[in-house]
PDB file of C-alpha atoms and ligand atoms in Angstrom:
ATOM      1  CA  UNK A  13      89.740 216.659   0.802  1.00 89.00           C
ATOM      2  CA  UNK A  14      86.845 216.474   3.216  1.00 97.00           C
ATOM      3  CA  UNK A  15      84.550 213.636   2.216  1.00 98.00           C
ATOM      4  CA  UNK A  16      82.363 213.069   5.272  1.00 98.00           C
ATOM      5  CA  UNK A  17      79.564 215.115   6.684  1.00 98.00           C
ATOM      6  CA  UNK A  18      77.437 214.633   9.819  1.00 98.00           C
ATOM      7  CA  UNK A  19      73.938 215.990  10.377  1.00 98.00           C
ATOM      8  CA  UNK A  20      72.451 216.049  13.844  1.00 98.00           C
ATOM      9  CA  UNK A  21      68.682 215.369  13.607  1.00 98.00           C
ATOM     10  CA  UNK A  22      67.809 214.040  17.035  1.00 98.00           C
ATOM     11  CA  UNK A  23      66.506 217.176  18.643  1.00 97.00           C
ATOM     12  CA  UNK A  24      62.911 217.644  19.725  1.00 96.00           C
ATOM     13  CA  UNK A  25      62.015 220.563  17.474  1.00 97.00           C
ATOM     14  CA  UNK A  26      59.702 222.132  20.122  1.00 97.00           C
ATOM     15  CA  UNK A  27      59.762 225.499  18.440  1.00 97.00           C
ATOM     16  CA  UNK A  28      57.896 223.998  15.425  1.00 98.00           C
ATOM     17  CA  UNK A  29      55.130 222.431  17.420  1.00 98.00           C
ATOM     18  CA  UNK A  30      52.436 221.321  16.595  1.00 97.00           C
ATOM     19  CA  UNK A  31      53.916 220.538  13.158  1.00 97.00           C
ATOM     20  CA  UNK A  32      56.899 218.599  14.564  1.00 97.00           C
ATOM     21  CA  UNK A  33      54.727 216.540  17.007  1.00 96.00           C
ATOM     22  CA  UNK A  34      54.266 213.904  14.332  1.00 95.00           C
ATOM     23  CA  UNK A  35      56.506 214.973  11.391  1.00 97.00           C
ATOM     24  CA  UNK A  36      60.224 215.465  12.049  1.00 98.00           C
ATOM     25  CA  UNK A  37      60.843 219.126  11.351  1.00 98.00           C
ATOM     26  CA  UNK A  38      63.620 218.292   8.833  1.00 98.00           C
ATOM     27  CA  UNK A  39      61.023 216.562   6.595  1.00 98.00           C
ATOM     28  CA  UNK A  40      58.639 219.596   6.524  1.00 98.00           C
ATOM     29  CA  UNK A  41      58.398 220.902   2.988  1.00 97.00           C
ATOM     30  CA  UNK A  42      59.925 224.114   1.910  1.00 96.00           C
ATOM     31  CA  UNK A  43      58.462 224.932  -1.415  1.00 95.00           C
ATOM     32  CA  UNK A  44      57.674 221.289  -2.245  1.00 94.00           C
ATOM     33  CA  UNK A  45      60.941 219.779  -0.969  1.00 95.00           C
ATOM     34  CA  UNK A  46      61.914 218.576   2.581  1.00 97.00           C
ATOM     35  CA  UNK A  47      64.270 221.068   4.266  1.00 97.00           C
ATOM     36  CA  UNK A  48      66.688 218.216   4.735  1.00 98.00           C
ATOM     37  CA  UNK A  49      67.001 217.687   0.937  1.00 97.00           C
ATOM     38  CA  UNK A  50      68.401 221.190   0.572  1.00 98.00           C
ATOM     39  CA  UNK A  51      71.046 220.320   3.125  1.00 98.00           C
ATOM     40  CA  UNK A  52      71.914 217.068   1.309  1.00 98.00           C
ATOM     41  CA  UNK A  53      72.155 218.896  -2.053  1.00 98.00           C
ATOM     42  CA  UNK A  54      74.542 221.400  -0.459  1.00 98.00           C
ATOM     43  CA  UNK A  55      76.703 218.454   0.800  1.00 98.00           C
ATOM     44  CA  UNK A  56      76.790 216.652  -2.552  1.00 98.00           C
ATOM     45  CA  UNK A  57      77.626 219.890  -4.475  1.00 98.00           C
ATOM     46  CA  UNK A  58      80.452 220.461  -1.989  1.00 98.00           C
ATOM     47  CA  UNK A  59      81.923 217.064  -2.837  1.00 98.00           C
ATOM     48  CA  UNK A  60      80.837 215.100   0.207  1.00 98.00           C
ATOM     49  CA  UNK A  61      80.684 211.275  -0.430  1.00 98.00           C
ATOM     50  CA  UNK A  62      79.322 210.060   2.920  1.00 98.00           C
ATOM     51  CA  UNK A  63      76.723 211.626   5.205  1.00 98.00           C
ATOM     52  CA  UNK A  64      75.991 210.428   8.761  1.00 98.00           C
ATOM     53  CA  UNK A  65      72.568 211.266  10.199  1.00 98.00           C
ATOM     54  CA  UNK A  66      72.215 211.289  13.999  1.00 98.00           C
ATOM     55  CA  UNK A  67      68.527 210.443  14.533  1.00 98.00           C
ATOM     56  CA  UNK A  68      66.426 209.079  17.348  1.00 98.00           C
ATOM     57  CA  UNK A  69      63.827 206.291  17.454  1.00 97.00           C
ATOM     58  CA  UNK A  70      61.133 209.002  17.594  1.00 96.00           C
ATOM     59  CA  UNK A  71      62.463 210.398  14.337  1.00 97.00           C
ATOM     60  CA  UNK A  72      62.529 207.029  12.512  1.00 96.00           C
ATOM     61  CA  UNK A  73      60.415 208.616   9.744  1.00 98.00           C
ATOM     62  CA  UNK A  74      63.593 210.261   8.537  1.00 98.00           C
ATOM     63  CA  UNK A  75      65.146 206.836   7.826  1.00 98.00           C
ATOM     64  CA  UNK A  76      61.789 205.658   6.224  1.00 97.00           C
ATOM     65  CA  UNK A  77      61.912 208.526   3.785  1.00 98.00           C
ATOM     66  CA  UNK A  78      65.005 206.978   2.188  1.00 98.00           C
ATOM     67  CA  UNK A  79      64.044 203.312   2.637  1.00 97.00           C
ATOM     68  CA  UNK A  80      60.694 203.143   0.932  1.00 96.00           C
ATOM     69  CA  UNK A  81      61.818 201.129  -2.094  1.00 95.00           C
ATOM     70  CA  UNK A  82      59.015 198.632  -2.294  1.00 95.00           C
ATOM     71  CA  UNK A  83      56.454 201.393  -2.274  1.00 95.00           C
ATOM     72  CA  UNK A  84      58.164 203.265  -5.130  1.00 95.00           C
ATOM     73  CA  UNK A  85      58.771 200.034  -7.203  1.00 94.00           C
ATOM     74  CA  UNK A  86      55.065 199.094  -6.976  1.00 94.00           C
ATOM     75  CA  UNK A  87      53.941 202.624  -7.891  1.00 94.00           C
ATOM     76  CA  UNK A  88      56.365 202.908 -10.764  1.00 94.00           C
ATOM     77  CA  UNK A  89      55.122 199.535 -12.171  1.00 91.00           C
ATOM     78  CA  UNK A  90      51.435 200.606 -12.168  1.00 93.00           C
ATOM     79  CA  UNK A  91      51.840 204.285 -13.001  1.00 91.00           C
ATOM     80  CA  UNK A  92      54.404 205.021 -15.616  1.00 86.00           C
ATOM     81  CA  UNK A  93      54.974 208.495 -14.285  1.00 91.00           C
ATOM     82  CA  UNK A  94      58.285 210.115 -15.270  1.00 94.00           C
ATOM     83  CA  UNK A  95      58.273 212.440 -12.362  1.00 95.00           C
ATOM     84  CA  UNK A  96      57.986 209.723  -9.810  1.00 95.00           C
ATOM     85  CA  UNK A  97      60.809 207.796 -11.478  1.00 95.00           C
ATOM     86  CA  UNK A  98      63.041 210.805 -11.376  1.00 95.00           C
ATOM     87  CA  UNK A  99      62.262 211.549  -7.650  1.00 96.00           C
ATOM     88  CA  UNK A 100      62.906 207.841  -6.717  1.00 97.00           C
ATOM     89  CA  UNK A 101      66.263 207.964  -8.544  1.00 96.00           C
ATOM     90  CA  UNK A 102      67.249 210.982  -6.357  1.00 96.00           C
ATOM     91  CA  UNK A 103      66.157 209.155  -3.139  1.00 97.00           C
ATOM     92  CA  UNK A 104      68.162 206.131  -4.129  1.00 97.00           C
ATOM     93  CA  UNK A 105      71.255 208.332  -4.747  1.00 97.00           C
ATOM     94  CA  UNK A 106      70.907 209.897  -1.273  1.00 97.00           C
ATOM     95  CA  UNK A 107      70.191 206.576   0.365  1.00 97.00           C
ATOM     96  CA  UNK A 108      73.558 205.170  -0.957  1.00 97.00           C
ATOM     97  CA  UNK A 109      75.379 207.969   0.834  1.00 98.00           C
ATOM     98  CA  UNK A 110      73.634 207.966   4.177  1.00 98.00           C
ATOM     99  CA  UNK A 111      74.463 206.091   7.406  1.00 98.00           C
ATOM    100  CA  UNK A 112      72.369 206.334  10.547  1.00 98.00           C
ATOM    101  CA  UNK A 113      73.455 206.505  14.214  1.00 98.00           C
ATOM    102  CA  UNK A 114      71.108 206.943  17.165  1.00 98.00           C
ATOM    103  CA  UNK A 115      70.810 209.304  19.965  1.00 98.00           C
ATOM    104  CA  UNK A 116      67.570 208.456  21.740  1.00 93.00           C
ATOM    105  CA  UNK A 117      67.819 211.137  24.557  1.00 96.00           C
ATOM    106  CA  UNK A 118      68.478 214.640  23.251  1.00 97.00           C
ATOM    107  CA  UNK A 119      71.261 215.461  25.774  1.00 97.00           C
ATOM    108  CA  UNK A 120      72.704 218.199  23.352  1.00 97.00           C
ATOM    109  CA  UNK A 121      74.537 218.699  20.133  1.00 97.00           C
ATOM    110  CA  UNK A 122      77.875 217.584  21.643  1.00 98.00           C
ATOM    111  CA  UNK A 123      76.328 214.310  22.802  1.00 98.00           C
ATOM    112  CA  UNK A 124      74.935 213.926  19.304  1.00 98.00           C
ATOM    113  CA  UNK A 125      78.307 214.455  17.592  1.00 98.00           C
ATOM    114  CA  UNK A 126      80.241 211.930  19.684  1.00 98.00           C
ATOM    115  CA  UNK A 127      77.993 209.170  18.394  1.00 98.00           C
ATOM    116  CA  UNK A 128      79.605 209.498  14.993  1.00 98.00           C
ATOM    117  CA  UNK A 129      83.146 208.955  16.242  1.00 98.00           C
ATOM    118  CA  UNK A 130      83.645 205.467  14.997  1.00 97.00           C
ATOM    119  CA  UNK A 131      82.715 206.449  11.413  1.00 97.00           C
ATOM    120  CA  UNK A 132      84.968 209.462  10.939  1.00 98.00           C
ATOM    121  CA  UNK A 133      88.051 208.532   8.946  1.00 97.00           C
ATOM    122  CA  UNK A 134      89.914 211.725   7.958  1.00 97.00           C
ATOM    123  CA  UNK A 135      91.473 214.596   9.870  1.00 97.00           C
ATOM    124  CA  UNK A 136      88.564 216.955   9.211  1.00 98.00           C
ATOM    125  CA  UNK A 137      84.760 216.415   8.686  1.00 98.00           C
ATOM    126  CA  UNK A 138      81.925 218.753   7.934  1.00 98.00           C
ATOM    127  CA  UNK A 139      78.875 219.254  10.164  1.00 98.00           C
ATOM    128  CA  UNK A 140      75.677 220.873   9.054  1.00 98.00           C
ATOM    129  CA  UNK A 141      72.755 221.948  11.329  1.00 98.00           C
ATOM    130  CA  UNK A 142      69.557 221.436   9.197  1.00 98.00           C
ATOM    131  CA  UNK A 143      67.695 224.362  10.917  1.00 97.00           C
ATOM    132  CA  UNK A 144      70.142 226.777   9.101  1.00 98.00           C
ATOM    133  CA  UNK A 145      69.558 227.050   5.431  1.00 98.00           C
ATOM    134  CA  UNK A 146      72.095 229.025   3.454  1.00 98.00           C
ATOM    135  CA  UNK A 147      70.981 229.822  -0.110  1.00 96.00           C
ATOM    136  CA  UNK A 148      72.493 231.489  -3.220  1.00 95.00           C
ATOM    137  CA  UNK A 149      76.100 230.401  -2.418  1.00 96.00           C
ATOM    138  CA  UNK A 150      77.277 226.988  -1.241  1.00 98.00           C
ATOM    139  CA  UNK A 151      78.708 227.709   2.242  1.00 98.00           C
ATOM    140  CA  UNK A 152      79.977 224.260   2.859  1.00 98.00           C
ATOM    141  CA  UNK A 153      81.957 224.269  -0.409  1.00 98.00           C
ATOM    142  CA  UNK A 154      83.686 227.602   0.530  1.00 98.00           C
ATOM    143  CA  UNK A 155      84.507 226.295   3.991  1.00 98.00           C
ATOM    144  CA  UNK A 156      86.071 223.082   2.754  1.00 98.00           C
ATOM    145  CA  UNK A 157      88.295 225.078   0.455  1.00 98.00           C
ATOM    146  CA  UNK A 158      89.272 227.392   3.259  1.00 98.00           C
ATOM    147  CA  UNK A 159      90.012 224.480   5.532  1.00 98.00           C
ATOM    148  CA  UNK A 160      92.340 223.008   2.983  1.00 98.00           C
ATOM    149  CA  UNK A 161      94.087 226.290   2.344  1.00 98.00           C
ATOM    150  CA  UNK A 162      94.834 227.044   6.076  1.00 98.00           C
ATOM    151  CA  UNK A 163      94.790 223.444   7.422  1.00 98.00           C
ATOM    152  CA  UNK A 164      92.265 224.635   9.986  1.00 98.00           C
ATOM    153  CA  UNK A 165      88.853 224.077  11.533  1.00 98.00           C
ATOM    154  CA  UNK A 166      86.189 226.515  10.160  1.00 98.00           C
ATOM    155  CA  UNK A 167      82.932 227.788  11.519  1.00 98.00           C
ATOM    156  CA  UNK A 168      80.332 229.853   9.683  1.00 98.00           C
ATOM    157  CA  UNK A 169      79.730 233.293  11.021  1.00 98.00           C
ATOM    158  CA  UNK A 170      77.142 236.092  10.672  1.00 97.00           C
ATOM    159  CA  UNK A 171      76.698 239.479  12.246  1.00 97.00           C
ATOM    160  CA  UNK A 172      73.503 239.636  14.292  1.00 97.00           C
ATOM    161  CA  UNK A 173      71.605 242.244  16.323  1.00 96.00           C
ATOM    162  CA  UNK A 174      73.400 242.637  19.633  1.00 94.00           C
ATOM    163  CA  UNK A 175      70.078 242.399  21.563  1.00 95.00           C
ATOM    164  CA  UNK A 176      69.826 238.790  20.291  1.00 95.00           C
ATOM    165  CA  UNK A 177      73.168 237.451  21.461  1.00 97.00           C
ATOM    166  CA  UNK A 178      71.670 235.228  24.153  1.00 95.00           C
ATOM    167  CA  UNK A 179      70.089 233.042  21.441  1.00 94.00           C
ATOM    168  CA  UNK A 180      73.423 232.223  19.755  1.00 95.00           C
ATOM    169  CA  UNK A 181      76.943 230.971  20.094  1.00 95.00           C
ATOM    170  CA  UNK A 182      79.054 234.153  20.005  1.00 97.00           C
ATOM    171  CA  UNK A 183      82.718 234.644  18.753  1.00 97.00           C
ATOM    172  CA  UNK A 184      85.550 236.671  20.113  1.00 97.00           C
ATOM    173  CA  UNK A 185      87.686 237.177  16.996  1.00 97.00           C
ATOM    174  CA  UNK A 186      91.443 237.657  16.799  1.00 95.00           C
ATOM    175  CA  UNK A 187      93.597 238.317  13.699  1.00 94.00           C
ATOM    176  CA  UNK A 188      91.797 239.144  10.505  1.00 96.00           C
ATOM    177  CA  UNK A 189      92.861 237.016   7.531  1.00 97.00           C
ATOM    178  CA  UNK A 190      90.875 238.892   4.851  1.00 96.00           C
ATOM    179  CA  UNK A 191      87.505 240.593   4.359  1.00 95.00           C
ATOM    180  CA  UNK A 192      85.544 237.457   5.153  1.00 96.00           C
ATOM    181  CA  UNK A 193      87.714 235.391   7.444  1.00 98.00           C
ATOM    182  CA  UNK A 194      89.242 235.857  10.895  1.00 98.00           C
ATOM    183  CA  UNK A 195      90.890 233.575  13.477  1.00 98.00           C
ATOM    184  CA  UNK A 196      88.675 232.844  16.475  1.00 98.00           C
ATOM    185  CA  UNK A 197      90.089 233.682  19.918  1.00 98.00           C
ATOM    186  CA  UNK A 198      87.059 232.107  21.836  1.00 97.00           C
ATOM    187  CA  UNK A 199      83.526 231.127  21.448  1.00 97.00           C
ATOM    188  CA  UNK A 200      80.744 231.215  24.045  1.00 95.00           C
ATOM    189  CA  UNK A 201      77.328 229.581  23.993  1.00 92.00           C
ATOM    190  CA  UNK A 202      74.290 231.895  24.516  1.00 94.00           C
ATOM    191  CA  UNK A 203      75.990 234.679  26.522  1.00 95.00           C
ATOM    192  CA  UNK A 204      74.118 237.621  28.092  1.00 95.00           C
ATOM    193  CA  UNK A 205      74.408 240.955  26.371  1.00 96.00           C
ATOM    194  CA  UNK A 206      76.957 242.019  29.041  1.00 95.00           C
ATOM    195  CA  UNK A 207      79.139 238.932  28.575  1.00 95.00           C
ATOM    196  CA  UNK A 208      78.995 238.777  24.728  1.00 96.00           C
ATOM    197  CA  UNK A 209      82.394 239.409  23.244  1.00 96.00           C
ATOM    198  CA  UNK A 210      80.914 240.532  19.908  1.00 96.00           C
ATOM    199  CA  UNK A 211      77.850 240.553  17.638  1.00 96.00           C
ATOM    200  CA  UNK A 212      79.232 237.711  15.474  1.00 97.00           C
ATOM    201  CA  UNK A 213      77.176 234.541  15.777  1.00 98.00           C
ATOM    202  CA  UNK A 214      77.941 230.873  15.059  1.00 98.00           C
ATOM    203  CA  UNK A 215      75.764 229.572  12.108  1.00 98.00           C
ATOM    204  CA  UNK A 216      75.249 225.846  11.543  1.00 98.00           C
ATOM    205  CA  UNK A 217      78.165 224.938   9.261  1.00 98.00           C
ATOM    206  CA  UNK A 218      81.362 223.540  10.764  1.00 98.00           C
ATOM    207  CA  UNK A 219      84.556 222.011   9.586  1.00 98.00           C
ATOM    208  CA  UNK A 220      85.756 220.162  12.620  1.00 98.00           C
ATOM    209  CA  UNK A 221      88.922 218.273  13.428  1.00 98.00           C
ATOM    210  CA  UNK A 222      88.703 214.665  14.638  1.00 97.00           C
ATOM    211  CA  UNK A 223      90.336 215.922  17.934  1.00 97.00           C
ATOM    212  CA  UNK A 224      86.884 217.186  18.893  1.00 98.00           C
ATOM    213  CA  UNK A 225      86.010 213.657  19.961  1.00 98.00           C
ATOM    214  CA  UNK A 226      88.545 213.515  22.771  1.00 97.00           C
ATOM    215  CA  UNK A 227      87.158 216.791  24.117  1.00 97.00           C
ATOM    216  CA  UNK A 228      83.587 215.641  23.852  1.00 97.00           C
ATOM    217  CA  UNK A 229      84.313 212.519  25.848  1.00 96.00           C
ATOM    218  CA  UNK A 230      85.237 214.672  28.797  1.00 95.00           C
ATOM    219  CA  UNK A 231      82.615 217.426  28.212  1.00 94.00           C
ATOM    220  CA  UNK A 232      80.340 218.279  31.129  1.00 93.00           C
ATOM    221  CA  UNK A 233      76.835 219.613  30.516  1.00 95.00           C
ATOM    222  CA  UNK A 234      76.716 223.395  30.097  1.00 93.00           C
ATOM    223  CA  UNK A 235      73.927 225.951  29.591  1.00 90.00           C
ATOM    224  CA  UNK A 236      70.443 224.378  30.051  1.00 92.00           C
ATOM    225  CA  UNK A 237      72.110 221.136  31.260  1.00 95.00           C
ATOM    226  CA  UNK A 238      72.990 220.114  27.644  1.00 95.00           C
ATOM    227  CA  UNK A 239      76.331 218.999  26.243  1.00 96.00           C
ATOM    228  CA  UNK A 240      77.078 221.733  23.730  1.00 95.00           C
ATOM    229  CA  UNK A 241      79.515 221.281  20.781  1.00 97.00           C
ATOM    230  CA  UNK A 242      80.402 224.988  21.321  1.00 96.00           C
ATOM    231  CA  UNK A 243      81.966 224.148  24.731  1.00 96.00           C
ATOM    232  CA  UNK A 244      84.043 221.365  23.285  1.00 97.00           C
ATOM    233  CA  UNK A 245      85.179 223.703  20.488  1.00 98.00           C
ATOM    234  CA  UNK A 246      86.183 226.333  23.063  1.00 97.00           C
ATOM    235  CA  UNK A 247      88.156 223.714  24.939  1.00 97.00           C
ATOM    236  CA  UNK A 248      90.052 222.869  21.632  1.00 98.00           C
ATOM    237  CA  UNK A 249      90.656 226.573  20.984  1.00 98.00           C
ATOM    238  CA  UNK A 250      92.158 226.857  24.484  1.00 97.00           C
ATOM    239  CA  UNK A 251      94.628 224.057  23.473  1.00 96.00           C
ATOM    240  CA  UNK A 252      95.717 226.337  20.492  1.00 95.00           C
ATOM    241  CA  UNK A 253      93.831 224.486  17.907  1.00 97.00           C
ATOM    242  CA  UNK A 254      93.379 226.778  14.844  1.00 97.00           C
ATOM    243  CA  UNK A 255      89.774 227.930  14.206  1.00 98.00           C
ATOM    244  CA  UNK A 256      88.577 230.322  11.516  1.00 98.00           C
ATOM    245  CA  UNK A 257      85.280 232.223  11.413  1.00 98.00           C
ATOM    246  CA  UNK A 258      83.962 232.430   7.917  1.00 98.00           C
ATOM    247  CA  UNK A 259      81.537 235.221   7.041  1.00 97.00           C
ATOM    248  CA  UNK A 260      79.709 233.418   4.326  1.00 97.00           C
ATOM    249  CA  UNK A 261      78.305 235.246   1.357  1.00 93.00           C
ATOM    250  CA  UNK A 262      75.093 233.259   0.870  1.00 94.00           C
ATOM    251  CA  UNK A 263      71.759 234.195   2.380  1.00 96.00           C
ATOM    252  CA  UNK A 264      70.822 232.827   5.779  1.00 98.00           C
ATOM    253  CA  UNK A 265      67.268 231.387   6.404  1.00 98.00           C
ATOM    254  CA  UNK A 266      66.243 230.124   9.838  1.00 97.00           C
ATOM    255  CA  UNK A 267      63.984 227.103   9.542  1.00 97.00           C
ATOM    256  CA  UNK A 268      64.029 226.136  13.157  1.00 97.00           C
ATOM    257  CA  UNK A 269      61.515 228.574  14.525  1.00 97.00           C
ATOM    258  CA  UNK A 270      57.830 228.828  13.361  1.00 97.00           C
ATOM    259  CA  UNK A 271      58.291 232.474  12.219  1.00 97.00           C
ATOM    260  CA  UNK A 272      61.554 231.597  10.413  1.00 97.00           C
ATOM    261  CA  UNK A 273      60.085 228.508   8.796  1.00 98.00           C
ATOM    262  CA  UNK A 274      57.137 230.451   7.331  1.00 97.00           C
ATOM    263  CA  UNK A 275      59.527 233.171   6.138  1.00 97.00           C
ATOM    264  CA  UNK A 276      61.942 230.628   4.552  1.00 97.00           C
ATOM    265  CA  UNK A 277      59.112 228.936   2.614  1.00 96.00           C
ATOM    266  CA  UNK A 278      58.055 232.279   1.238  1.00 96.00           C
ATOM    267  CA  UNK A 279      61.636 233.331   0.342  1.00 95.00           C
ATOM    268  CA  UNK A 280      62.475 230.025  -1.370  1.00 95.00           C
ATOM    269  CA  UNK A 281      59.344 230.085  -3.418  1.00 93.00           C
ATOM    270  CA  UNK A 282      60.539 233.423  -4.990  1.00 92.00           C
ATOM    271  CA  UNK A 283      63.819 231.882  -6.263  1.00 86.00           C
TER     272      UNK A 283
HETATM  273  P1  LIG B 303      68.396 222.876  18.481  1.00 52.50           P
HETATM  274  O1  LIG B 303      68.469 222.737  19.911  1.00 52.50           O
HETATM  275  O2  LIG B 303      68.595 224.172  17.842  1.00 52.50           O
HETATM  276  O3  LIG B 303      66.984 222.311  17.884  1.00 52.50           O
HETATM  277  O4  LIG B 303      69.432 221.853  17.828  1.00 52.50           O
HETATM  278  P2  LIG B 303      65.932 221.266  18.477  1.00 52.50           P
HETATM  279  O5  LIG B 303      66.322 220.842  19.869  1.00 52.50           O
HETATM  280  O6  LIG B 303      65.698 220.268  17.419  1.00 52.50           O
HETATM  281  O7  LIG B 303      64.677 222.225  18.449  1.00 52.50           O
HETATM  282  P3  LIG B 303      63.951 223.089  19.563  1.00 52.50           P
HETATM  283  O8  LIG B 303      64.974 223.996  20.082  1.00 52.50           O
HETATM  284  O9  LIG B 303      63.383 222.188  20.577  1.00 52.50           O
HETATM  285  O10 LIG B 303      62.845 223.799  18.777  1.00 52.50           O
HETATM  286  C1  LIG B 303      70.217 222.055  16.708  1.00 52.50           C
HETATM  287  C2  LIG B 303      70.325 220.874  15.929  1.00 52.50           C
HETATM  288  O11 LIG B 303      70.897 219.796  16.674  1.00 52.50           O
HETATM  289  C3  LIG B 303      70.128 218.656  16.714  1.00 52.50           C
HETATM  290  C4  LIG B 303      68.722 219.112  16.395  1.00 52.50           C
HETATM  291  O12 LIG B 303      67.970 218.045  15.718  1.00 52.50           O
HETATM  292  C5  LIG B 303      69.054 220.245  15.457  1.00 52.50           C
HETATM  293  O13 LIG B 303      69.192 219.839  14.119  1.00 52.50           O
HETATM  294  N1  LIG B 303      70.221 218.109  18.051  1.00 52.50           N
HETATM  295  C6  LIG B 303      69.979 218.873  19.154  1.00 52.50           C
HETATM  296  C7  LIG B 303      70.524 216.692  18.250  1.00 52.50           C
HETATM  297  O14 LIG B 303      70.690 215.915  17.178  1.00 52.50           O
HETATM  298  N2  LIG B 303      70.589 216.182  19.483  1.00 52.50           N
HETATM  299  C8  LIG B 303      70.406 216.931  20.621  1.00 52.50           C
HETATM  300  O15 LIG B 303      70.482 216.412  21.711  1.00 52.50           O
HETATM  301  C9  LIG B 303      70.096 218.371  20.394  1.00 52.50           C
END
């Protein structure tokens, strides 16, 4: 079973400025709870036991959120508030599961992932991009099940508007497995409309094989001068590594752009 997850959190979050100029975007509240906590709850419900955060010195506040024990203990002693006790218990539970690694220069998602290499123990691990919230159905849980069934790497997939392909990683699919799953023939980061092989986009949930690290070691910067995880994945696919695109059944909410963040807060408050 897959027991480890990694969460890249070292990006700049420029699309959420000015909010993200002092507060890491992953701590911004969505209906009274930091976005990151939704991601952690998804991991825990999917059976994950250890979570590796990739942060930067600038985003130290993320570590502080889980390491504020003295503050909580003092408050709980003076104020016998049950709600605070309950919240602190949750924070302690998360804290026990989290490890931190640092990426102080945001050189790209691929560069973030390689920093977790020494911690990954099993053949496969889960990666979640916290900008992508998926509600109503646990996407990670479905993907872990699928990975076990097919002994394969898995990536979440969603149909998008063809005119938006240049904002996403885009799949070229091969054989269909069933209604929601297909093998991936190739994947390309942010293609032009002309070059896009389909209208199926990569969404931020991945089950990756440990083999990705040897590809990342050799990965050269790609689009925008960044080291993209997508390019390393494409390189693995070229070596005949099995990858499945999973059309998840939950609802996707984009929390990485200002418009998306505002929309997500509204939608989650209706649940
Ligand atoms: P994005 O590129 O979508 O987000 O990275 P960003 O850089 O944080 O935000 P913008 O584009 O400036 O608004 C996707 C995820 O990968 C992480 C980000 O923190 C985000 O969760 N990331 C990105 C890293 O950890 N390191 C990087 O070098 C780049």
